[in-house]
Backbone as a ProteinNet text record, in pm:
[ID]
protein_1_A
[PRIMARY]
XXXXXXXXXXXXXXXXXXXXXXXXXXXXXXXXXXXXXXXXXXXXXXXXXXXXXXXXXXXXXXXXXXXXXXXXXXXXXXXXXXXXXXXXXXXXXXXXXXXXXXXXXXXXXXXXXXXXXXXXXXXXXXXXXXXXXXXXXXXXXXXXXXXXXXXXXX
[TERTIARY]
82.2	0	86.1	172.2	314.1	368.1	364.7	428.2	306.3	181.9	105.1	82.8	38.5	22.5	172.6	278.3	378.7	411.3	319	317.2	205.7	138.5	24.5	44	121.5	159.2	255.4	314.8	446.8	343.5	261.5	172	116.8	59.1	5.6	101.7	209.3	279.2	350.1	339.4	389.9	307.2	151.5	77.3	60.4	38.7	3.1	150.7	260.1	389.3	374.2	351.7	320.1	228.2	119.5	81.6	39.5	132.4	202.8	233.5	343.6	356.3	298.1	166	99.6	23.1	-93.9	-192.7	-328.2	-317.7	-460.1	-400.3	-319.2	-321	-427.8	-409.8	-563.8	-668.2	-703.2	-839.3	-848.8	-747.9	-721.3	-638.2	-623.7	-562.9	-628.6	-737.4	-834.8	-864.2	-893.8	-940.2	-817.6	-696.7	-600.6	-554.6	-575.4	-549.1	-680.6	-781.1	-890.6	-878.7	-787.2	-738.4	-687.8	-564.8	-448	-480.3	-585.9	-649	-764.8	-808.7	-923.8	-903	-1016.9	-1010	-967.2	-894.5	-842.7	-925.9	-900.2	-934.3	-904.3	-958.7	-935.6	-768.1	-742.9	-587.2	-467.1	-509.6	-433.8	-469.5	-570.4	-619.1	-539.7	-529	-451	-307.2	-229.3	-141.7	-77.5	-179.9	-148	-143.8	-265.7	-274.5	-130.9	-58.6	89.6	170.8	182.7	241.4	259.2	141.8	136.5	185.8	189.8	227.2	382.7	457.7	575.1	642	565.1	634.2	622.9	487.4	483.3	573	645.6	704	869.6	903	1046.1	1078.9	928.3	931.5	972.3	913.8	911	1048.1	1126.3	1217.5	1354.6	1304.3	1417	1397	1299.2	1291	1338.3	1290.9	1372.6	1521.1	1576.3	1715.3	1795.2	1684.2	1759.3	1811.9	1731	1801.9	1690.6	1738.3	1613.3	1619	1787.3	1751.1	1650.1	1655.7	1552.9	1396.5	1361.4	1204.3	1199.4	1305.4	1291	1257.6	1345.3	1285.4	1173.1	1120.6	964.7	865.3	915.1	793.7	836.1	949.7	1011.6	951.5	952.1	853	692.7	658.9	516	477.6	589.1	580.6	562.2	680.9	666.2	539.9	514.4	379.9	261.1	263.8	137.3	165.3	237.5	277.6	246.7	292.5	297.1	85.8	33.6	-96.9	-189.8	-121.3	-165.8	-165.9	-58	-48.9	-137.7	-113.6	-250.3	-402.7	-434.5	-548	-605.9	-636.6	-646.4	-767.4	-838.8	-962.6	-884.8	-762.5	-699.9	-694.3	-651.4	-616.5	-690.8	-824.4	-946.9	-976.3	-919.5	-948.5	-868.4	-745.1	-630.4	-654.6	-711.5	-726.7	-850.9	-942.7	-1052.2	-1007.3	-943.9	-840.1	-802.5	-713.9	-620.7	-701.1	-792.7	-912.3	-977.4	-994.1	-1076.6	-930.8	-847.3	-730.8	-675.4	-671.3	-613.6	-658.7	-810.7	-801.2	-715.4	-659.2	-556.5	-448.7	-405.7	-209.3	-200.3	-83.2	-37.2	-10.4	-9.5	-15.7	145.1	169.3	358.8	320.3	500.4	498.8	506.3	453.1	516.8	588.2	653	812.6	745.1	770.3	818.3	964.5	984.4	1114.6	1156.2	1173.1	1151.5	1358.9	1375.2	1532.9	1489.7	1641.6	1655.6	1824.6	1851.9	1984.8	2044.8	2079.2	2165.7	2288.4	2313.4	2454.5	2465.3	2572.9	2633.2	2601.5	2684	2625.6	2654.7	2504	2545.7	2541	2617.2	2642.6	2563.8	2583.8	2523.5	2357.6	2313.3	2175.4	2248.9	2162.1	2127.5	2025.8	2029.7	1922.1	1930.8	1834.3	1806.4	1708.1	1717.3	1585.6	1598.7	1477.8	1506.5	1436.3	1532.9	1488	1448.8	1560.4	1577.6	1640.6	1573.8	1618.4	1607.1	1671.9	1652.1	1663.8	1786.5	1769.8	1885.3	1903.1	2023.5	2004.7	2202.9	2162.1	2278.4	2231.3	2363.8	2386.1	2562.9	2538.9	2563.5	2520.9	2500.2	2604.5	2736.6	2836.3	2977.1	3014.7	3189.6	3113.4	3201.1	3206.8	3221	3162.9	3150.6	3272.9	3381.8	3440.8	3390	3295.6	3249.8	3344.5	3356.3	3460.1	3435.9	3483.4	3449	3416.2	3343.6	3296	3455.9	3433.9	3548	3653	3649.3	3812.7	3815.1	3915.3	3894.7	4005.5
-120.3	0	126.1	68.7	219.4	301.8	177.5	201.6	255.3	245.8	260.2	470.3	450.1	594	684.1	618.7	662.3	713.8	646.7	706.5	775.3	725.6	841.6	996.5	992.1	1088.5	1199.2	1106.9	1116.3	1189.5	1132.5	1171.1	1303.8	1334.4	1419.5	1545.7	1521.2	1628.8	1656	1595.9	1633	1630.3	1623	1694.8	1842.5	1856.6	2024.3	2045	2009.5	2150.9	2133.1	2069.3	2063.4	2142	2148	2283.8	2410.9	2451.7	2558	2666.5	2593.9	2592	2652.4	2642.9	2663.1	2783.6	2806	2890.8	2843.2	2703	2642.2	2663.4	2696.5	2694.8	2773.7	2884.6	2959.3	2925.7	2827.8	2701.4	2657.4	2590.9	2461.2	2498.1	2605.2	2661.2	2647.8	2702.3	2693.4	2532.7	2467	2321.6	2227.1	2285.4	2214	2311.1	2385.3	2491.5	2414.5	2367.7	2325.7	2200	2080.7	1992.4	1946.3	2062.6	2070.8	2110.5	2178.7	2263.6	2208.2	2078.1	2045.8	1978.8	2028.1	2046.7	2095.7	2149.6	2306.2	2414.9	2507.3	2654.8	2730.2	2778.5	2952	2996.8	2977.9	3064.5	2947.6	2842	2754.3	2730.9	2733.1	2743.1	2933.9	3030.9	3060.6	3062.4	2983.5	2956.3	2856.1	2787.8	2672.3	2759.5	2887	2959.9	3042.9	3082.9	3168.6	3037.9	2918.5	2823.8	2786.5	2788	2699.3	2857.7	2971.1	3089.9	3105.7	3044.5	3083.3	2933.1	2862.9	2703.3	2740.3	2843.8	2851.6	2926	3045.5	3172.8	3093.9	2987.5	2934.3	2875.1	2772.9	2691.8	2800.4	2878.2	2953.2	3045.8	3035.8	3103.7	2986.3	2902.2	2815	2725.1	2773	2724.3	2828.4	2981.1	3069.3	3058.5	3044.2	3049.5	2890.5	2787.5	2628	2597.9	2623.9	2529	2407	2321.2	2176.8	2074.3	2144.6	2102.1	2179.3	2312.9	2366.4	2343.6	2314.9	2269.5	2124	2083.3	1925.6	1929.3	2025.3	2046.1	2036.5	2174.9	2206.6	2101.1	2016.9	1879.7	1797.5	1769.4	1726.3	1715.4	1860.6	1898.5	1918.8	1862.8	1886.5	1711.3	1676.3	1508.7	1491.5	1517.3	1494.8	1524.3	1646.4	1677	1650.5	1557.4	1467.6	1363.4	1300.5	1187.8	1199.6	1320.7	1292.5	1314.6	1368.1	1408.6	1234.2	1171.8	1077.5	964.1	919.6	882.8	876.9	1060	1091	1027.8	1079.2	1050.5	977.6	866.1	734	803.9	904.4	947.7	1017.4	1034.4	1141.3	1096	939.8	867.8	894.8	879	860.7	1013.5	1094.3	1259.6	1281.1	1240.3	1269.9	1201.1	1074.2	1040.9	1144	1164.4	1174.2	1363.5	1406.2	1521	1509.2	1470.9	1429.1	1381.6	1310.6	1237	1348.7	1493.7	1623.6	1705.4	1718	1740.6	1729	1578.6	1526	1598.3	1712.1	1784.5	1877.8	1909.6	2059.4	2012.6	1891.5	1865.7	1863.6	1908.4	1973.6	1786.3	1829.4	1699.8	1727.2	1522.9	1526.9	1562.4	1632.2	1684.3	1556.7	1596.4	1504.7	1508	1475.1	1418.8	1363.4	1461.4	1353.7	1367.9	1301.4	1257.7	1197.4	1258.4	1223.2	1196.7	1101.3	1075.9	1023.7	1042.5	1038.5	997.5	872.8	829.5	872.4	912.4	974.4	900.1	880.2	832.8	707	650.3	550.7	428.4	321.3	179.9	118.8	86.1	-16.9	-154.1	-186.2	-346.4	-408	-309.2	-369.7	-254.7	-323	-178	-93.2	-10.8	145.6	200.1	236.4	267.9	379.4	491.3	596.2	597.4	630.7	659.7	724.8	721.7	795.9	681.6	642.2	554.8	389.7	348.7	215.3	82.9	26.4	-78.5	-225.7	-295.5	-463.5	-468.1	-494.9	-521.5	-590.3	-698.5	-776.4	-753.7	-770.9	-816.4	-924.6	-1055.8	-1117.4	-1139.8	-1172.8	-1166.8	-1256.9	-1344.2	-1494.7	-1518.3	-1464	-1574.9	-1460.5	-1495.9	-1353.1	-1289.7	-1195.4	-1017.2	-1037.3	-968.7	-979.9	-893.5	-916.3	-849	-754.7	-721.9	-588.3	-475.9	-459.5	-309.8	-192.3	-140.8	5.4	90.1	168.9	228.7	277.7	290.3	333.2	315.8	222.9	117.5	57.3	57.2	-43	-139.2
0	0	0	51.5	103.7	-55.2	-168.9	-266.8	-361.7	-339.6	-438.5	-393.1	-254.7	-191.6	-241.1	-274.3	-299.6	-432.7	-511.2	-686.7	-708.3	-615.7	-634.9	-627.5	-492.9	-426.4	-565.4	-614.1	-749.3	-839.1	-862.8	-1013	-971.5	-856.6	-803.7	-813.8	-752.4	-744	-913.7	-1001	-1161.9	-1169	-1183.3	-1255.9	-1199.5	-1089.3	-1024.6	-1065.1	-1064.4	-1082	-1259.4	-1283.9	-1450.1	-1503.6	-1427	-1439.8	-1398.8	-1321.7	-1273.6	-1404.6	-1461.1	-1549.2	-1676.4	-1680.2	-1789.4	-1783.9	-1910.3	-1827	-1787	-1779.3	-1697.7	-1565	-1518.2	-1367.7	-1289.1	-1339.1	-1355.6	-1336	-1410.2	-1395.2	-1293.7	-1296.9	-1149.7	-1059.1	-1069.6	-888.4	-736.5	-801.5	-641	-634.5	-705.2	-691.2	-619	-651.9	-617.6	-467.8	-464.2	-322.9	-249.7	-255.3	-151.7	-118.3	-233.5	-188.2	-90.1	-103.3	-29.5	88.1	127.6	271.4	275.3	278.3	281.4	462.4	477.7	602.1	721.1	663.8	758.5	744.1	885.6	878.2	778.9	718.4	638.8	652.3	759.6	786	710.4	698.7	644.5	495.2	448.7	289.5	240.4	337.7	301.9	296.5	393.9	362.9	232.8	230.3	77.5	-32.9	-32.6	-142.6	-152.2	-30	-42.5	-83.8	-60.9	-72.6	-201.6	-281	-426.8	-485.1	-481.4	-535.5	-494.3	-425	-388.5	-468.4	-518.5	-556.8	-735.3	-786	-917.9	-956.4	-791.9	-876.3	-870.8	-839.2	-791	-922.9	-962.6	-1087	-1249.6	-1228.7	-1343.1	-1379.1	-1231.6	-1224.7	-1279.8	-1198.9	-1255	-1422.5	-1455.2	-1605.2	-1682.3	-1637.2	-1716.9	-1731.2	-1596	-1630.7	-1639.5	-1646.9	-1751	-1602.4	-1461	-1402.4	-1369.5	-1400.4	-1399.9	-1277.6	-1211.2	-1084.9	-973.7	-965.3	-933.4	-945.6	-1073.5	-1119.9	-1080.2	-1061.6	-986.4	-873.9	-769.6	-615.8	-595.5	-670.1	-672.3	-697.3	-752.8	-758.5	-665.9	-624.9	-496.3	-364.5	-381.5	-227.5	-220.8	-370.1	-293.7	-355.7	-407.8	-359.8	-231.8	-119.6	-5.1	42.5	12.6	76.5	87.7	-72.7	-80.6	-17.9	-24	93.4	182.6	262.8	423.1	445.7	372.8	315	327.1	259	174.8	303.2	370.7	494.3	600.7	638.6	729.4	750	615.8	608.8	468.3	487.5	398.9	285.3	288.3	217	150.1	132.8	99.3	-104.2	-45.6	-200.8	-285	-192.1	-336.5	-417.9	-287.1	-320.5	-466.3	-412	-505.6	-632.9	-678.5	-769.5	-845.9	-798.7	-861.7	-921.9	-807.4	-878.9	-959.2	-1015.1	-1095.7	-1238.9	-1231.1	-1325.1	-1391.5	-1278.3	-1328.4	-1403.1	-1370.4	-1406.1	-1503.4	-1602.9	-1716.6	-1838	-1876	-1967	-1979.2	-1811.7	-1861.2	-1840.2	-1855.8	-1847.6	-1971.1	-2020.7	-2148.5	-2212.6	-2358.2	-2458	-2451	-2471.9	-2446.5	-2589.6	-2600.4	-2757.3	-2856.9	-2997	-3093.6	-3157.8	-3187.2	-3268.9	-3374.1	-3537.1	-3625	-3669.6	-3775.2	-3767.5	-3940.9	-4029.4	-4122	-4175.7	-4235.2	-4248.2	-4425.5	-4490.3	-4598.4	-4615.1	-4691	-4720	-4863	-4852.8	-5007.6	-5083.6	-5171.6	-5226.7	-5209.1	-5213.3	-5141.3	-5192.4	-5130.9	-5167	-4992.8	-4930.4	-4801.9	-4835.2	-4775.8	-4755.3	-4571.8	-4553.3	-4422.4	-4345.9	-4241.9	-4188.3	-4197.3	-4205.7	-4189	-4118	-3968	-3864.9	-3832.9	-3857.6	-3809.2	-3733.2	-3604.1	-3519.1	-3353.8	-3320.6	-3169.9	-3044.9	-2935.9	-2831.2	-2917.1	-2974.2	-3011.6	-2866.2	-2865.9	-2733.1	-2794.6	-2752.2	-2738	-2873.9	-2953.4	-3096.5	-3100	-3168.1	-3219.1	-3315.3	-3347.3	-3512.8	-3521.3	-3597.7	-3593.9	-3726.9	-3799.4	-3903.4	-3942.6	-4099.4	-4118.1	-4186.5	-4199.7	-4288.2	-4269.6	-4350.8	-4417.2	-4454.8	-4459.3	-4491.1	-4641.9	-4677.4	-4878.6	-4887.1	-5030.6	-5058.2	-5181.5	-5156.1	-5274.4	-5320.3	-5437.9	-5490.3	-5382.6	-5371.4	-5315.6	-5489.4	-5462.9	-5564	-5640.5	-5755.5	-5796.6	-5832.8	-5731.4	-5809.1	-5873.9	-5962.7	-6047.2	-6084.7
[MASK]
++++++++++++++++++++++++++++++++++++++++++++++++++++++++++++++++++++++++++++++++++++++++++++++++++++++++++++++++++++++++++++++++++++++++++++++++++++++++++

């Protein structure tokens, strides 16, 4: 259970600093500020509200100037925070999911990649692989090495 409350906790905190980020935060600020203060006094819903405003203005700062360990913190710590959250109080999970469920229209689309390649010239004798995130591939080869001309010689 420790590990599941534990990715939850993970997803939770990259989706809200994910969008921080954006301009749905706007949208889903207060929803995610009542989360976070649900069940607290007023004086503490405003503190989450100075809280998630001091975590968007850190994030934005450290993306301007390319530091990515910085924008890592920032999801860092409100990992922890859903955790220690998530722990507490066991109603917390179902909260957080069903968040997150209202949530998934405004997390930004991963980008797409195309990728278009073109081989020119040449004569191969052997593959030719162009691509991005290739894993688990053999290749073995079935006999001698051909002695083919090199172009040109003669």
């Amino acid at each position: 259970m420790e590990a599941e409350l534990t990715a939850l906790a993970a997803s939770g905190a990259t989706a809200f600093v994910g969008l921080m980020a954006t301009e749905a935060w706007n949208q889903v600020r207060g929803r995610v500020a009542r989360f976070l203060a649900r069940g607290e006094d007023g004086e503490d819903s405003e503190a989450v509200d100075a809280e998630l405003d001091e975590s968007r203005a850190a994030l934005l700062a450290a993306r301007r100037s390319g530091d990515e360990d910085g924008a890592a913190d920032v999801t860092a710590e409100w990992r922890i925070r859903l955790r220690r959250a998530l722990r507490d109080n066991p109603e917390a999970a179902r909260e957080l999911r069903e968040l997150l469920d209202e949530l998934a229209p405004h997390q930004p689309a991963a980008p797409t990649v195309t990728v278009n390649n073109s081989t020119n010239g040449g004569t191969y004798y052997s593959p030719v692989i162009q691509g991005h995130d290739i894993s688990g591939l053999t290749f073995n080869g079935g006999g001698a090495v051909s002695s083919r001309p090199e172009p040109g010689a003669g």
